[in-house]
CSV table of C-alpha atoms and ligand atoms in Angstrom, one decimal:
chain,number,residue,atom,x,y,z
A,1,MET,CA,-21.8,3.9,9.8
A,2,ILE,CA,-20.5,4.6,6.2
A,3,TYR,CA,-17.0,3.4,6.0
A,4,LEU,CA,-15.1,5.0,3.2
A,5,ASP,CA,-11.5,4.6,4.6
A,6,ASN,CA,-10.6,1.3,3.0
A,7,SER,CA,-7.1,2.4,2.1
A,8,ALA,CA,-6.4,2.7,5.9
A,9,THR,CA,-7.7,-0.8,6.5
A,10,THR,CA,-10.6,-3.1,5.4
A,11,LYS,CA,-13.1,-5.1,7.3
A,12,ILE,CA,-12.0,-8.7,7.6
A,13,GLY,CA,-14.0,-11.1,5.4
A,14,GLU,CA,-16.2,-13.5,7.4
A,15,GLU,CA,-14.9,-16.6,5.6
A,16,ILE,CA,-11.3,-15.4,6.0
A,17,PHE,CA,-11.8,-15.0,9.7
A,18,GLU,CA,-13.4,-18.5,9.9
A,19,ALA,CA,-10.4,-20.0,8.0
A,20,MET,CA,-8.1,-18.6,10.6
A,21,LEU,CA,-9.8,-20.0,13.7
A,22,PRO,CA,-8.6,-23.6,13.7
A,23,TRP,CA,-5.0,-22.2,13.5
A,24,MET,CA,-5.6,-20.3,16.7
A,25,LYS,CA,-7.3,-23.2,18.6
A,26,GLU,CA,-6.7,-26.8,17.9
A,27,ASN,CA,-3.9,-26.5,15.3
A,28,PHE,CA,-1.6,-24.5,17.6
A,29,GLY,CA,1.7,-26.1,16.7
A,30,ASN,CA,5.0,-24.3,16.0
A,31,ALA,CA,5.8,-24.7,12.3
A,32,SER,CA,9.5,-25.4,13.2
A,33,SER,CA,8.6,-28.3,15.5
A,34,PRO,CA,9.5,-31.8,14.2
A,35,TYR,CA,6.3,-33.6,15.3
A,36,GLY,CA,2.8,-33.9,13.7
A,37,LEU,CA,1.3,-30.7,15.1
A,38,GLY,CA,4.3,-28.7,13.9
A,39,ARG,CA,4.4,-30.3,10.5
A,40,GLN,CA,0.7,-29.5,10.0
A,41,ALA,CA,1.4,-25.8,10.6
A,42,ARG,CA,4.4,-26.0,8.2
A,43,VAL,CA,2.3,-27.5,5.5
A,44,ALA,CA,-0.3,-24.7,5.9
A,45,ILE,CA,2.3,-22.0,5.7
A,46,GLU,CA,4.0,-23.5,2.7
A,47,GLU,CA,0.7,-23.8,0.9
A,48,ALA,CA,-0.1,-20.2,1.6
A,49,ARG,CA,3.4,-19.2,0.4
A,50,GLU,CA,2.8,-21.0,-2.9
A,51,GLU,CA,-0.6,-19.3,-3.4
A,52,ILE,CA,0.6,-15.8,-2.5
A,53,ALA,CA,3.7,-16.3,-4.8
A,54,SER,CA,1.5,-17.4,-7.7
A,55,SER,CA,-0.7,-14.3,-7.1
A,56,ILE,CA,2.2,-12.1,-8.3
A,57,ASN,CA,3.8,-14.7,-10.6
A,58,ALA,CA,6.7,-15.2,-8.2
A,59,HIS,CA,8.4,-18.4,-7.0
A,60,PRO,CA,7.4,-19.5,-3.4
A,61,ALA,CA,11.0,-19.3,-2.3
A,62,GLU,CA,10.9,-15.6,-3.2
A,63,ILE,CA,8.1,-14.8,-0.6
A,64,ILE,CA,9.0,-14.0,3.0
A,65,PHE,CA,6.2,-13.4,5.5
A,66,THR,CA,6.5,-10.3,7.7
A,67,SER,CA,4.2,-8.4,10.0
A,68,GLY,CA,3.0,-6.2,7.2
A,69,GLY,CA,3.9,-3.4,4.7
A,70,THR,CA,5.9,-1.4,7.2
A,71,GLU,CA,8.1,-4.2,8.2
A,72,SER,CA,8.6,-5.3,4.6
A,73,ASN,CA,9.7,-1.8,3.6
A,74,ASN,CA,12.0,-1.4,6.6
A,75,ALA,CA,13.5,-4.9,6.1
A,76,ILE,CA,14.2,-4.3,2.4
A,77,LEU,CA,15.7,-0.8,2.7
A,78,LYS,CA,17.8,-1.5,5.8
A,79,SER,CA,19.0,-4.9,4.7
A,80,ALA,CA,19.8,-3.7,1.1
A,81,CYS,CA,21.9,-0.9,2.6
A,82,ILE,CA,23.4,-2.5,5.7
A,83,GLU,CA,23.2,-6.2,6.3
A,84,SER,CA,23.3,-7.3,2.6
A,85,ASP,CA,25.5,-4.5,1.5
A,86,LEU,CA,23.8,-4.4,-1.9
A,87,THR,CA,23.7,-0.6,-2.3
A,88,ASP,CA,25.4,2.5,-1.0
A,89,SER,CA,22.6,5.0,-1.6
A,90,LEU,CA,18.9,5.5,-2.1
A,91,LEU,CA,16.5,7.2,-4.5
A,92,ILE,CA,12.9,7.4,-3.4
A,93,SER,CA,10.0,9.4,-4.7
A,94,ALA,CA,8.5,12.4,-3.0
A,95,ILE,CA,5.2,10.7,-2.4
A,96,GLU,CA,6.4,7.5,-0.6
A,97,HIS,CA,4.5,6.3,2.4
A,98,HIS,CA,6.3,7.1,5.7
A,99,ALA,CA,7.0,3.3,5.9
A,100,VAL,CA,9.6,4.0,3.1
A,101,SER,CA,10.5,7.6,3.6
A,102,HIS,CA,11.3,7.3,7.3
A,103,PRO,CA,13.6,4.3,7.1
A,104,ALA,CA,15.3,6.0,4.1
A,105,GLU,CA,15.8,9.2,6.2
A,106,TRP,CA,17.1,7.0,9.1
A,107,LEU,CA,19.6,5.4,6.7
A,108,ALA,CA,20.7,8.9,5.6
A,109,THR,CA,21.6,9.6,9.2
A,110,LYS,CA,23.9,6.6,9.0
A,111,GLY,CA,25.7,7.9,6.0
A,112,PHE,CA,23.8,6.5,3.0
A,113,ALA,CA,23.2,9.2,0.4
A,114,LEU,CA,19.5,9.8,-0.1
A,115,HIS,CA,18.0,11.6,-3.0
A,116,THR,CA,14.3,12.3,-3.6
A,117,ALA,CA,12.7,12.3,-7.1
A,118,PRO,CA,10.0,14.9,-7.4
A,119,VAL,CA,6.6,14.1,-9.0
A,120,ASP,CA,4.6,16.1,-11.5
A,121,ASN,CA,1.2,17.6,-10.8
A,122,ILE,CA,-0.6,14.3,-11.1
A,123,GLY,CA,1.9,12.4,-9.0
A,124,LYS,CA,4.0,10.6,-11.6
A,125,VAL,CA,7.8,10.5,-10.9
A,126,VAL,CA,9.5,13.1,-13.2
A,127,GLU,CA,11.0,11.8,-16.4
A,128,HIS,CA,14.5,12.9,-15.6
A,129,TRP,CA,14.7,10.7,-12.4
A,130,PRO,CA,17.8,8.7,-13.6
A,131,GLU,CA,19.8,12.0,-13.4
A,132,LEU,CA,19.0,12.0,-9.7
A,133,LEU,CA,20.5,8.7,-8.8
A,134,PRO,CA,23.0,9.2,-6.1
A,135,SER,CA,25.3,6.5,-7.4
A,136,GLN,CA,25.5,3.5,-9.7
A,137,ARG,CA,24.8,1.2,-6.7
A,138,SER,CA,21.5,2.7,-5.5
A,139,LEU,CA,18.3,1.2,-4.3
A,140,ILE,CA,15.4,2.9,-6.0
A,141,SER,CA,12.2,2.7,-4.1
A,142,PHE,CA,9.2,4.1,-6.0
A,143,MET,CA,5.7,3.0,-4.8
A,144,HIS,CA,3.5,1.1,-7.2
A,145,ALA,CA,0.3,3.0,-6.3
A,146,ASN,CA,0.0,5.9,-3.9
A,147,ASN,CA,-2.1,5.6,-0.8
A,148,GLU,CA,-3.5,9.2,-0.8
A,149,ILE,CA,-4.2,10.0,-4.5
A,150,GLY,CA,-4.1,6.5,-6.1
A,151,ILE,CA,-1.6,7.4,-8.8
A,152,ILE,CA,0.1,4.3,-10.4
A,153,GLN,CA,3.8,4.5,-11.3
A,154,ASP,CA,4.9,2.7,-14.4
A,155,ILE,CA,7.4,0.5,-12.6
A,156,SER,CA,8.4,-1.7,-15.5
A,157,LYS,CA,9.4,1.4,-17.5
A,158,ILE,CA,11.3,2.7,-14.5
A,159,LYS,CA,13.1,-0.6,-14.2
A,160,ALA,CA,14.0,-0.6,-17.9
A,161,ARG,CA,15.8,2.8,-17.5
A,162,MET,CA,17.7,1.8,-14.4
A,163,PRO,CA,21.4,0.9,-14.5
A,164,ASP,CA,22.0,-2.9,-14.1
A,165,THR,CA,24.1,-2.2,-11.0
A,166,CYS,CA,21.1,-0.7,-9.1
A,167,PHE,CA,18.2,-2.5,-7.3
A,168,VAL,CA,14.6,-1.6,-7.4
A,169,HIS,CA,11.9,-1.9,-4.7
A,170,THR,CA,8.3,-1.1,-5.0
A,171,ASP,CA,5.7,-0.7,-2.2
A,172,ALA,CA,2.7,-2.4,-3.6
A,173,VAL,CA,0.6,-2.3,-0.4
A,174,GLN,CA,-2.2,-0.3,-2.0
A,175,SER,CA,-2.1,-1.9,-5.5
A,176,TYR,CA,-2.0,-5.6,-4.4
A,177,GLY,CA,-5.3,-7.3,-5.0
A,178,LYS,CA,-6.7,-4.2,-6.9
A,179,ILE,CA,-4.7,-4.3,-10.1
A,180,PRO,CA,-2.7,-7.2,-11.6
A,181,ILE,CA,0.8,-7.5,-10.4
A,182,ASP,CA,3.2,-9.7,-12.3
A,183,ILE,CA,6.8,-9.7,-11.0
A,184,ALA,CA,8.2,-10.8,-14.3
A,185,GLN,CA,6.6,-7.9,-16.1
A,186,LEU,CA,7.4,-5.3,-13.4
A,187,GLY,CA,11.0,-6.6,-13.2
A,188,VAL,CA,11.6,-5.4,-9.7
A,189,ASP,CA,14.0,-6.9,-7.2
A,190,PHE,CA,11.9,-6.3,-4.1
A,191,LEU,CA,8.2,-5.7,-3.5
A,192,SER,CA,6.1,-5.2,-0.3
A,193,ILE,CA,2.5,-6.3,0.3
A,194,SER,CA,0.1,-6.4,3.2
A,195,ALA,CA,-3.1,-8.4,4.0
A,196,HIS,CA,-5.3,-5.9,5.9
A,197,LYS,CA,-5.9,-3.7,2.8
A,198,ILE,CA,-7.6,-6.7,1.1
A,199,HIS,CA,-10.0,-7.8,3.8
A,200,GLY,CA,-7.3,-10.0,5.5
A,201,PRO,CA,-6.0,-9.7,9.1
A,202,LYS,CA,-3.8,-7.0,10.4
A,203,GLY,CA,-0.2,-7.9,11.4
A,204,ILE,CA,0.7,-10.0,8.3
A,205,GLY,CA,2.3,-9.1,5.0
A,206,ALA,CA,5.1,-10.3,2.8
A,207,MET,CA,8.2,-9.2,0.9
A,208,PHE,CA,9.2,-10.5,-2.5
A,209,ILE,CA,12.9,-10.9,-2.8
A,210,ARG,CA,14.1,-11.9,-6.3
A,211,LYS,CA,15.8,-15.3,-6.5
A,212,GLY,CA,19.6,-15.0,-6.5
A,213,ILE,CA,19.8,-11.9,-4.3
A,214,ASP,CA,22.0,-12.5,-1.3
A,215,PHE,CA,19.5,-11.0,1.2
A,216,LYS,CA,20.5,-11.1,4.9
A,217,SER,CA,18.0,-10.5,7.6
A,218,HIS,CA,18.0,-7.2,9.6
A,219,GLN,CA,16.2,-9.1,12.3
A,220,HIS,CA,18.2,-11.7,14.2
A,221,GLY,CA,17.0,-14.7,16.1
A,222,GLY,CA,15.8,-18.1,14.8
A,223,GLY,CA,16.3,-19.3,11.2
A,224,GLN,CA,12.7,-19.0,10.1
A,225,GLU,CA,11.7,-17.8,6.7
A,226,ARG,CA,15.0,-19.1,5.1
A,227,ASN,CA,17.0,-17.1,7.6
A,228,ARG,CA,15.5,-13.9,6.1
A,229,ARG,CA,13.0,-13.0,8.9
A,230,ALA,CA,13.6,-14.4,12.4
A,231,GLY,CA,10.6,-15.1,14.6
A,232,THR,CA,7.9,-17.8,15.0
A,233,GLU,CA,5.5,-17.6,12.0
A,234,SER,CA,1.8,-17.2,12.7
A,235,PRO,CA,-0.1,-19.9,10.8
A,236,ALA,CA,-3.5,-18.2,11.6
A,237,LEU,CA,-2.4,-14.8,10.1
A,238,ILE,CA,-0.7,-16.5,7.2
A,239,VAL,CA,-3.7,-18.6,6.4
A,240,GLY,CA,-5.9,-15.5,6.7
A,241,PHE,CA,-3.6,-13.7,4.2
A,242,GLN,CA,-3.8,-16.7,1.8
A,243,HIS,CA,-7.6,-16.7,1.9
A,244,ALA,CA,-7.8,-12.9,1.5
A,245,ALA,CA,-5.4,-13.1,-1.5
A,246,ARG,CA,-7.3,-15.9,-3.0
A,247,LYS,CA,-10.6,-14.0,-2.9
A,248,ALA,CA,-9.0,-10.8,-4.1
A,249,MET,CA,-7.5,-12.5,-7.1
A,250,LYS,CA,-10.7,-14.4,-7.9
A,251,GLU,CA,-12.8,-11.3,-7.6
A,252,MET,CA,-10.3,-8.7,-8.9
A,253,GLU,CA,-12.1,-7.9,-12.1
A,254,GLN,CA,-15.5,-7.5,-10.5
A,255,ARG,CA,-14.2,-5.6,-7.5
A,256,HIS,CA,-12.3,-3.3,-9.9
A,257,VAL,CA,-15.4,-2.5,-12.0
A,258,HIS,CA,-17.5,-1.9,-8.8
A,259,MET,CA,-15.0,0.4,-7.2
A,260,ARG,CA,-14.4,2.3,-10.5
A,261,ALA,CA,-18.1,2.9,-10.8
A,262,LEU,CA,-18.2,4.3,-7.3
A,263,GLN,CA,-15.2,6.5,-8.0
A,264,ASP,CA,-16.6,7.8,-11.3
A,265,HIS,CA,-20.0,8.5,-9.6
A,266,MET,CA,-18.4,10.4,-6.7
A,267,ARG,CA,-16.2,12.4,-9.1
A,268,SER,CA,-19.2,13.5,-11.1
A,269,LEU,CA,-21.3,14.3,-8.0
A,270,ILE,CA,-18.6,16.4,-6.5
A,271,ARG,CA,-18.1,18.2,-9.8
A,272,GLU,CA,-21.8,19.0,-10.0
A,273,HIS,CA,-22.5,19.8,-6.4
A,274,ILE,CA,-19.2,21.1,-4.9
A,275,PRO,CA,-17.6,22.7,-7.9
A,276,GLN,CA,-15.0,24.6,-5.7
A,277,ALA,CA,-13.4,21.2,-4.8
A,278,ARG,CA,-10.1,20.4,-6.4
A,279,ILE,CA,-10.0,16.7,-7.3
A,280,ASN,CA,-6.5,15.4,-6.8
A,281,THR,CA,-7.0,11.9,-8.2
A,282,LYS,CA,-6.4,11.8,-11.9
A,283,GLU,CA,-9.3,10.9,-14.1
A,284,SER,CA,-7.4,8.6,-16.4
A,285,HIS,CA,-8.4,5.0,-15.4
A,286,ALA,CA,-5.1,3.5,-16.6
A,287,ASP,CA,-3.1,5.8,-14.2
A,288,CYS,CA,-5.1,5.5,-11.0
A,289,LEU,CA,-6.4,2.9,-8.6
A,290,PRO,CA,-10.2,2.5,-8.7
A,291,SER,CA,-10.3,2.6,-4.9
A,292,ILE,CA,-9.3,6.2,-4.0
A,293,LEU,CA,-10.7,9.7,-4.6
A,294,ASN,CA,-8.9,12.6,-3.0
A,295,VAL,CA,-10.4,16.1,-3.0
A,296,SER,CA,-9.2,19.3,-1.4
A,297,PHE,CA,-10.4,22.9,-0.8
A,298,SER,CA,-8.5,26.1,-1.2
A,299,ASP,CA,-10.9,28.4,0.7
A,300,ILE,CA,-11.3,26.4,3.9
A,301,GLN,CA,-9.3,27.7,6.9
A,302,ASP,CA,-9.7,24.8,9.2
A,303,GLY,CA,-9.3,21.7,7.1
A,304,GLU,CA,-9.0,19.2,10.0
A,305,SER,CA,-12.6,19.9,11.0
A,306,ILE,CA,-14.0,18.6,7.8
A,307,LEU,CA,-13.0,15.1,9.0
A,308,GLN,CA,-14.4,15.7,12.4
A,309,LEU,CA,-17.7,16.9,11.0
A,310,MET,CA,-17.9,13.9,8.6
A,311,ASP,CA,-17.2,11.7,11.7
A,312,MET,CA,-20.0,13.3,13.6
A,313,ALA,CA,-22.3,12.4,10.6
A,314,ASN,CA,-21.0,8.8,11.0
A,315,ILE,CA,-19.0,8.8,7.8
A,316,ALA,CA,-15.4,7.5,8.2
A,317,VAL,CA,-13.0,9.1,5.9
A,318,SER,CA,-9.4,10.4,6.2
A,319,ASN,CA,-7.2,13.2,5.0
A,320,GLY,CA,-4.5,10.9,3.6
A,321,SER,CA,-2.4,8.4,5.4
A,322,ALA,CA,-4.0,7.0,8.5
A,323,CYS,CA,-0.6,7.3,10.1
A,324,VAL,CA,-0.6,11.1,9.8
A,325,SER,CA,-4.3,11.7,10.3
A,326,GLY,CA,-4.9,14.1,13.2
A,327,SER,CA,-1.3,15.3,13.1
A,328,GLN,CA,-2.2,18.7,11.7
A,329,GLN,CA,0.7,18.3,9.2
A,330,PRO,CA,-0.2,19.1,5.6
A,331,SER,CA,0.1,16.0,3.4
A,332,HIS,CA,3.5,15.7,1.9
A,333,VAL,CA,1.9,13.9,-1.1
A,334,LEU,CA,-0.5,16.8,-1.8
A,335,GLN,CA,2.4,19.3,-1.4
A,336,ALA,CA,4.5,17.3,-3.8
A,337,ILE,CA,1.8,17.6,-6.5
A,338,GLY,CA,1.7,21.3,-6.0
A,339,LEU,CA,-0.9,22.1,-3.4
A,340,SER,CA,-0.4,24.9,-0.9
A,341,ASP,CA,-0.1,24.0,2.8
A,342,LYS,CA,-3.6,25.2,3.4
A,343,GLU,CA,-5.1,23.1,0.5
A,344,ALA,CA,-3.0,20.1,1.6
A,345,LYS,CA,-4.6,20.4,5.1
A,346,ALA,CA,-8.1,20.8,3.8
A,347,ALA,CA,-8.2,17.4,2.0
A,348,VAL,CA,-10.5,14.4,2.2
A,349,ARG,CA,-9.5,10.9,1.0
A,350,PHE,CA,-12.4,8.7,0.2
A,351,SER,CA,-11.4,5.1,-0.3
A,352,PHE,CA,-13.7,2.3,-1.5
A,353,CYS,CA,-14.0,-1.4,-1.2
A,354,LYS,CA,-16.2,-4.1,-2.8
A,355,ASP,CA,-18.9,-3.6,-0.1
A,356,ASN,CA,-19.5,0.1,-0.6
A,357,THR,CA,-22.6,1.2,-2.4
A,358,LYS,CA,-23.8,4.0,-4.7
A,359,ASP,CA,-26.1,5.2,-2.0
A,360,GLU,CA,-23.2,5.5,0.5
A,361,VAL,CA,-21.3,7.6,-2.0
A,362,GLU,CA,-24.3,9.9,-2.5
A,363,GLN,CA,-24.8,10.3,1.2
A,364,ALA,CA,-21.1,11.1,1.7
A,365,VAL,CA,-21.1,13.7,-1.1
A,366,SER,CA,-24.3,15.3,0.3
A,367,GLN,CA,-22.8,15.5,3.8
A,368,LEU,CA,-19.5,16.9,2.4
A,369,LYS,CA,-21.4,19.6,0.5
A,370,SER,CA,-23.3,20.7,3.7
A,371,ILE,CA,-20.0,20.8,5.6
A,372,ILE,CA,-18.2,22.8,3.0
A,373,ASP,CA,-21.2,25.2,2.5
A,374,SER,CA,-21.3,25.8,6.3
A,375,MET,CA,-17.5,26.5,6.4
A,376,SER,CA,-17.2,28.7,3.4
B,401,PLP,C1,1.5,2.5,0.6
B,401,PLP,C2,1.6,1.9,1.9
B,401,PLP,N1,2.7,1.4,2.4
B,401,PLP,C3,2.9,0.8,3.6
B,401,PLP,C4,1.8,0.8,4.5
B,401,PLP,C5,2.0,0.1,5.8
B,401,PLP,O1,1.4,-1.2,5.8
B,401,PLP,P1,1.1,-1.9,7.1
B,401,PLP,O2,-0.1,-1.2,7.7
B,401,PLP,O3,0.8,-3.3,6.7
B,401,PLP,O4,2.3,-1.9,8.0
B,401,PLP,C6,0.6,1.4,4.1
B,401,PLP,C7,-0.5,1.4,5.0
B,401,PLP,O5,-1.4,2.3,5.0
B,401,PLP,C8,0.5,1.9,2.8
B,401,PLP,O6,-0.6,2.5,2.4
């Protein structure tokens, strides 16, 4: 099988899996227990917290473990509006993942004003976004890098134009481990990350909450995670996350170069062999992740079947977010950058990881060409 859907999830690294095993077998203690077995788990969790904090230049106390990107986004948006009463309204971008847009829409049903900032035809949030702020006490949630087209927002510039009375969150689930993230440089108040996009286990992620913010948990129960996320921590998942982050940080440069070469190669092959394809991922390296290439077709009636035919050829790709694949809904991200419903349905997202090869890219393009030729 050729797996080119690494933005949906990645294969767990062998040594990452191995590092988790002792924490599921002999070291099974509860990190909140006062005896040796519990203390051992506590030490492992705190070491992982330190390492993950340092990977984004944060302080360990600013890192709270969650079950992943979805929970981090939900916790931050809901807590900022409700439990912590930091904000009275929200401004999100038109291309947010549903893990941001859906909690934001839910908050709107509870009375919080919600405005959406459009994006331009490459996916950058429009320059006049400050005029769209619903109030001077808003939470702004603009994703760091988009999961369908790979566009990177200039979060530090966004932060610099924001009133001091507002808060800013960024969903960095796709960018973490692929491009450097420095909290001090980004200047955000909140940030979400997840392990399974970087060869770590599913079911673990973290939120960064800037020191000094009076953040109250939207989940009630035990006092774990400094009272900010109730529930027994999983040392195995946390250690897995730590090892995945360590490897991603160590290999970031070389992974980046490798994925960028695959992305560039695929772009030029598609241009040459499937000239009718519209390439929705911007070519400028500084503006796009190296891991995603999104293409669409205006003259294909039944866009969904492209994916099925690729699957039949044993090539795993998606048409955008894994959460909406198969839903027959046109991608809201592609619509936001100006594609018609038809084009937004006939889209393919290729997403790469360190393990993909040039040969896989060539096979995928050749298969896509035969599918498109047969459907045109
Ligand atoms: C941008 C973005 N945010 C959030 C999520 C959800 O993360 P998780 O799967 O860890 O809940 C994803 C997953 O695809 C994503 O791409």
